[in-house]
mmCIF file of C-alpha atoms in Angstrom:
data_model
loop_
_atom_site.group_PDB
_atom_site.id
_atom_site.type_symbol
_atom_site.label_atom_id
_atom_site.label_comp_id
_atom_site.label_asym_id
_atom_site.label_seq_id
_atom_site.Cartn_x
_atom_site.Cartn_y
_atom_site.Cartn_z
ATOM 1 C CA SER A 13 -56.400 -24.445 -60.654
ATOM 2 C CA SER A 14 -54.522 -23.976 -57.937
ATOM 3 C CA ASP A 15 -50.536 -22.918 -57.779
ATOM 4 C CA LEU A 16 -48.313 -23.099 -55.060
ATOM 5 C CA ILE A 17 -45.569 -21.043 -53.847
ATOM 6 C CA SER A 18 -43.201 -22.943 -52.734
ATOM 7 C CA VAL A 19 -41.086 -20.204 -50.321
ATOM 8 C CA GLY A 20 -37.629 -23.079 -49.623
ATOM 9 C CA ASP A 21 -34.345 -21.233 -50.045
ATOM 10 C CA LYS A 22 -36.102 -18.078 -52.422
ATOM 11 C CA ASP A 23 -35.097 -15.193 -51.419
ATOM 12 C CA THR A 24 -38.690 -13.337 -50.011
ATOM 13 C CA ASP A 25 -38.463 -10.747 -52.572
ATOM 14 C CA ASN A 26 -38.820 -12.648 -55.373
ATOM 15 C CA VAL A 27 -41.311 -14.904 -54.329
ATOM 16 C CA ILE A 28 -43.118 -12.140 -54.023
ATOM 17 C CA ASP A 29 -42.828 -10.645 -57.291
ATOM 18 C CA GLU A 30 -43.308 -13.882 -58.819
ATOM 19 C CA PHE A 31 -47.204 -13.884 -56.756
ATOM 20 C CA LYS A 32 -47.626 -10.564 -58.388
ATOM 21 C CA ILE A 33 -47.030 -11.494 -61.807
ATOM 22 C CA MET A 34 -49.506 -14.472 -61.101
ATOM 23 C CA LEU A 35 -51.799 -12.165 -59.538
ATOM 24 C CA ASN A 36 -51.440 -10.241 -62.420
ATOM 25 C CA ALA A 37 -52.209 -12.993 -64.693
ATOM 26 C CA ALA A 38 -55.300 -14.352 -63.394
ATOM 27 C CA LYS A 39 -56.751 -10.627 -63.114
ATOM 28 C CA GLN A 40 -56.437 -10.303 -66.842
ATOM 29 C CA GLU A 41 -57.617 -13.359 -67.560
ATOM 30 C CA GLY A 42 -60.942 -12.283 -65.286
ATOM 31 C CA MET A 43 -60.021 -14.993 -62.658
ATOM 32 C CA GLU A 44 -59.830 -14.431 -58.971
ATOM 33 C CA VAL A 45 -57.169 -15.647 -56.564
ATOM 34 C CA ILE A 46 -58.017 -17.197 -53.177
ATOM 35 C CA ALA A 47 -54.877 -17.099 -50.729
ATOM 36 C CA ASP A 48 -54.709 -20.224 -48.654
ATOM 37 C CA ILE A 49 -51.616 -20.539 -46.725
ATOM 38 C CA ASP A 50 -50.302 -22.740 -44.367
ATOM 39 C CA PRO A 51 -49.601 -20.475 -40.963
ATOM 40 C CA ALA A 52 -45.950 -22.292 -40.791
ATOM 41 C CA ILE A 53 -45.053 -20.176 -44.365
ATOM 42 C CA PHE A 54 -45.401 -16.976 -42.168
ATOM 43 C CA LYS A 55 -42.790 -17.867 -40.189
ATOM 44 C CA LYS A 56 -40.190 -18.805 -43.658
ATOM 45 C CA LEU A 57 -40.881 -14.952 -44.562
#
């Protein structure tokens, strides 16, 4: 299963906080998270 993080108009700190919550939940379930990030997203951050 995969999840997309959409930066859009969100505050960068909020996006990072949401991502940390998702990573911690995955870790607790024994899941591995692999980031596949469009390089263009870095311009938005």
